């Protein structure tokens, strides 16, 4: 098969970037496209580097959760949690400048220049249960569901503050994004049933 002209490769990569807002070298490899095209397109101003190893079209309108998509690409075993998950679910008033990610206890801490990353170690069912995929800027991002996130807020109340956990519970309940059965389930998963009990009883009083 004759070698494709560079301009043809350029067009193919730009077409891929239109379909997939955040692009990596491995995405090109999956389509049998040379990764050297990325550098050429950046130099020509047709692509811009969003983060290390991640590219996008210049001036492209991306969602407010773009940083979570970027982190998810670079921390493949991570799950969006706590303050970042609350933001995704529209619960409470937290607007974290860091991306909060849960990772396995034995995983090395990811070294990211950007975006800022806050790592929480979880294991067993606390890490594997209650994961809900969200499509963010073309990336399937694993996020703990709303109820698991509220339980996590109580488990990690020393990190984020009990006031944040209480706000999340009350606001999530008021918005009908939580169910009592699920709250008790994830409280048991996180081993915070006794901690949450008086607060769960208060929201139904």
CSV table of C-alpha atoms in Angstrom, one decimal:
chain,number,residue,atom,x,y,z
A,1,UNK,CA,0.0,0.0,0.0
A,2,UNK,CA,1.5,3.4,-0.9
A,3,UNK,CA,2.4,5.8,1.9
A,4,UNK,CA,-0.2,8.4,2.6
A,5,UNK,CA,0.8,12.0,2.1
A,6,UNK,CA,1.4,14.0,5.2
A,7,UNK,CA,-1.5,16.3,4.4
A,8,UNK,CA,-3.8,13.3,4.3
A,9,UNK,CA,-2.6,12.3,7.8
A,10,UNK,CA,-3.1,15.9,9.0
A,11,UNK,CA,-6.7,15.9,7.8
A,12,UNK,CA,-7.4,12.5,9.3
A,13,UNK,CA,-6.0,13.6,12.7
A,14,UNK,CA,-8.0,16.9,12.6
A,15,UNK,CA,-11.2,14.9,11.7
A,16,UNK,CA,-10.5,12.6,14.7
A,17,UNK,CA,-10.0,15.7,17.0
A,18,UNK,CA,-13.5,17.0,15.9
A,19,UNK,CA,-15.1,13.7,16.9
A,20,UNK,CA,-13.0,13.2,20.1
A,21,UNK,CA,-12.4,16.5,21.9
A,22,UNK,CA,-9.4,15.3,24.0
A,23,UNK,CA,-6.9,13.4,21.9
A,24,UNK,CA,-3.9,11.3,22.9
A,25,UNK,CA,-1.1,9.6,20.9
A,26,UNK,CA,-2.6,6.2,21.6
A,27,UNK,CA,-5.8,7.4,19.9
A,28,UNK,CA,-3.9,8.0,16.7
A,29,UNK,CA,-2.1,4.7,17.0
A,30,UNK,CA,-5.5,3.0,17.2
A,31,UNK,CA,-6.3,4.5,13.8
A,32,UNK,CA,-2.9,3.6,12.3
A,33,UNK,CA,-2.0,7.3,12.2
A,34,UNK,CA,1.6,8.5,12.9
A,35,UNK,CA,1.9,10.3,16.3
A,36,UNK,CA,4.4,12.7,14.8
A,37,UNK,CA,1.5,14.5,13.2
A,38,UNK,CA,0.5,15.9,16.6
A,39,UNK,CA,3.7,17.9,16.9
A,40,UNK,CA,3.3,19.2,13.4
A,41,UNK,CA,-0.3,20.3,13.9
A,42,UNK,CA,0.6,22.0,17.2
A,43,UNK,CA,3.4,23.9,15.5
A,44,UNK,CA,1.0,25.0,12.8
A,45,UNK,CA,-1.5,26.2,15.3
A,46,UNK,CA,-4.1,23.6,14.3
A,47,UNK,CA,-4.0,21.8,17.6
A,48,UNK,CA,-3.1,22.9,21.1
A,49,UNK,CA,-1.7,20.9,24.0
A,50,UNK,CA,-4.4,20.8,26.7
A,51,UNK,CA,-2.1,18.9,29.1
A,52,UNK,CA,0.9,16.6,28.9
A,53,UNK,CA,0.1,14.1,26.2
A,54,UNK,CA,-3.4,15.5,25.6
A,55,UNK,CA,-4.4,17.6,22.6
A,56,UNK,CA,-7.5,19.5,21.5
A,57,UNK,CA,-8.7,21.9,18.8
A,58,UNK,CA,-7.8,25.5,19.5
A,59,UNK,CA,-10.6,27.5,21.1
A,60,UNK,CA,-12.8,24.5,21.4
A,61,UNK,CA,-15.6,25.0,23.9
A,62,UNK,CA,-15.2,22.2,26.5
A,63,UNK,CA,-17.3,21.5,29.5
A,64,UNK,CA,-16.7,22.8,33.0
A,65,UNK,CA,-15.5,19.3,34.0
A,66,UNK,CA,-12.8,19.2,31.3
A,67,UNK,CA,-10.1,18.8,34.0
A,68,UNK,CA,-11.8,15.6,35.2
A,69,UNK,CA,-11.6,14.2,31.7
A,70,UNK,CA,-7.9,15.1,31.5
A,71,UNK,CA,-7.1,13.5,34.8
A,72,UNK,CA,-9.2,10.3,34.0
A,73,UNK,CA,-7.1,9.8,30.8
A,74,UNK,CA,-3.9,10.1,32.8
A,75,UNK,CA,-5.0,8.1,35.9
A,76,UNK,CA,-6.8,5.1,34.3
A,77,UNK,CA,-7.5,3.3,37.6
A,78,UNK,CA,-8.9,6.4,39.3
A,79,UNK,CA,-12.5,7.2,40.1
A,80,UNK,CA,-13.7,10.8,40.6
A,81,UNK,CA,-14.8,11.2,44.2
A,82,UNK,CA,-15.7,13.6,47.0
A,83,UNK,CA,-15.8,17.3,46.1
A,84,UNK,CA,-15.3,16.7,42.4
A,85,UNK,CA,-18.1,14.1,42.3
A,86,UNK,CA,-20.4,16.4,44.2
A,87,UNK,CA,-19.8,19.1,41.5
A,88,UNK,CA,-20.5,16.6,38.7
A,89,UNK,CA,-23.8,15.6,40.4
A,90,UNK,CA,-24.8,19.3,41.1
A,91,UNK,CA,-25.0,18.7,44.9
A,92,UNK,CA,-23.9,21.4,47.4
A,93,UNK,CA,-21.9,24.5,46.8
A,94,UNK,CA,-18.3,23.2,46.6
A,95,UNK,CA,-16.2,24.4,43.6
A,96,UNK,CA,-12.9,22.6,44.0
A,97,UNK,CA,-9.9,23.8,42.1
A,98,UNK,CA,-8.4,20.3,42.4
A,99,UNK,CA,-9.6,17.1,40.8
A,100,UNK,CA,-10.4,14.6,43.5
A,101,UNK,CA,-9.6,11.0,42.5
A,102,UNK,CA,-9.8,7.8,44.5
A,103,UNK,CA,-7.1,5.3,43.6
A,104,UNK,CA,-6.1,1.8,44.9
A,105,UNK,CA,-3.9,1.8,48.0
A,106,UNK,CA,-0.9,0.3,46.2
A,107,UNK,CA,-1.0,2.5,43.2
A,108,UNK,CA,1.8,5.1,42.9
A,109,UNK,CA,0.7,8.7,43.4
A,110,UNK,CA,0.3,10.2,39.9
A,111,UNK,CA,2.6,13.1,39.1
A,112,UNK,CA,0.7,15.7,37.1
A,113,UNK,CA,1.8,19.2,36.3
A,114,UNK,CA,-1.8,20.1,35.5
A,115,UNK,CA,-4.6,20.0,36.4
A,116,UNK,CA,-4.1,19.9,40.2
A,117,UNK,CA,-4.9,16.5,41.6
A,118,UNK,CA,-6.0,15.4,45.1
A,119,UNK,CA,-5.7,11.7,45.7
A,120,UNK,CA,-7.7,9.6,48.2
A,121,UNK,CA,-6.8,6.0,48.8
A,122,UNK,CA,-9.7,3.5,48.8
A,123,UNK,CA,-9.8,-0.3,48.6
A,124,UNK,CA,-12.2,-3.2,48.3
A,125,UNK,CA,-15.9,-2.4,47.9
A,126,UNK,CA,-15.3,1.2,48.8
A,127,UNK,CA,-13.4,1.6,45.6
A,128,UNK,CA,-15.4,-0.7,43.3
A,129,UNK,CA,-19.0,-0.1,44.2
A,130,UNK,CA,-21.2,2.8,43.1
A,131,UNK,CA,-19.3,3.8,40.0
A,132,UNK,CA,-21.2,5.6,37.3
A,133,UNK,CA,-19.6,6.5,34.0
A,134,UNK,CA,-20.1,10.1,32.7
A,135,UNK,CA,-19.3,11.2,29.2
A,136,UNK,CA,-17.2,14.3,29.6
A,137,UNK,CA,-15.7,15.9,26.4
A,138,UNK,CA,-15.7,12.6,24.7
A,139,UNK,CA,-14.1,10.7,27.6
A,140,UNK,CA,-15.9,8.0,29.6
A,141,UNK,CA,-15.0,9.2,33.2
A,142,UNK,CA,-15.8,6.9,36.1
A,143,UNK,CA,-17.5,8.9,38.9
A,144,UNK,CA,-19.0,7.6,42.2
A,145,UNK,CA,-22.7,8.0,42.1
A,146,UNK,CA,-24.4,10.7,44.2
A,147,UNK,CA,-25.3,8.4,47.2
A,148,UNK,CA,-21.9,6.8,47.4
A,149,UNK,CA,-20.3,10.2,47.2
A,150,UNK,CA,-22.4,11.4,50.2
A,151,UNK,CA,-21.3,8.4,52.2
A,152,UNK,CA,-17.7,9.1,51.2
A,153,UNK,CA,-18.1,12.6,52.5
A,154,UNK,CA,-18.9,11.3,55.9
A,155,UNK,CA,-16.1,8.8,55.8
A,156,UNK,CA,-13.6,11.5,54.8
A,157,UNK,CA,-15.1,14.2,56.9
A,158,UNK,CA,-11.7,15.0,58.5
A,159,UNK,CA,-10.4,15.8,55.1
A,160,UNK,CA,-13.3,17.9,53.8
A,161,UNK,CA,-15.2,19.0,56.9
A,162,UNK,CA,-18.4,17.6,58.5
A,163,UNK,CA,-20.2,20.7,57.3
A,164,UNK,CA,-19.6,19.7,53.7
A,165,UNK,CA,-20.9,16.2,54.3
A,166,UNK,CA,-24.0,17.6,56.0
A,167,UNK,CA,-24.7,20.0,53.2
A,168,UNK,CA,-24.2,17.2,50.6
A,169,UNK,CA,-26.7,15.0,52.5
A,170,UNK,CA,-29.3,17.7,52.9
A,171,UNK,CA,-29.0,19.1,49.4
A,172,UNK,CA,-28.9,15.7,47.7
A,173,UNK,CA,-32.0,14.6,49.7
A,174,UNK,CA,-33.8,17.9,48.9
A,175,UNK,CA,-33.1,17.4,45.2
A,176,UNK,CA,-34.3,13.7,45.4
A,177,UNK,CA,-30.9,12.5,44.2
A,178,UNK,CA,-30.6,10.1,47.1
A,179,UNK,CA,-32.6,7.2,48.5
A,180,UNK,CA,-32.5,6.1,52.1
A,181,UNK,CA,-31.9,2.4,51.2
A,182,UNK,CA,-28.9,3.4,49.1
A,183,UNK,CA,-27.6,5.7,51.8
A,184,UNK,CA,-27.7,2.9,54.4
A,185,UNK,CA,-26.0,0.5,51.9
A,186,UNK,CA,-23.1,2.8,51.1
A,187,UNK,CA,-22.8,3.8,54.8
A,188,UNK,CA,-22.2,0.1,55.5
A,189,UNK,CA,-19.8,-0.2,52.6
A,190,UNK,CA,-17.8,2.8,54.0
A,191,UNK,CA,-18.2,1.6,57.6
A,192,UNK,CA,-19.7,4.8,58.7
A,193,UNK,CA,-23.3,3.6,59.6
A,194,UNK,CA,-23.0,4.8,63.2
A,195,UNK,CA,-21.6,8.1,62.2
A,196,UNK,CA,-24.3,8.7,59.6
A,197,UNK,CA,-27.2,7.3,61.6
A,198,UNK,CA,-28.4,10.5,63.5
A,199,UNK,CA,-28.1,12.6,60.3
A,200,UNK,CA,-30.0,10.1,58.2
A,201,UNK,CA,-32.7,10.0,60.8
A,202,UNK,CA,-32.9,13.8,60.9
A,203,UNK,CA,-33.5,14.2,57.1
A,204,UNK,CA,-36.6,12.0,57.3
A,205,UNK,CA,-37.9,13.4,60.6
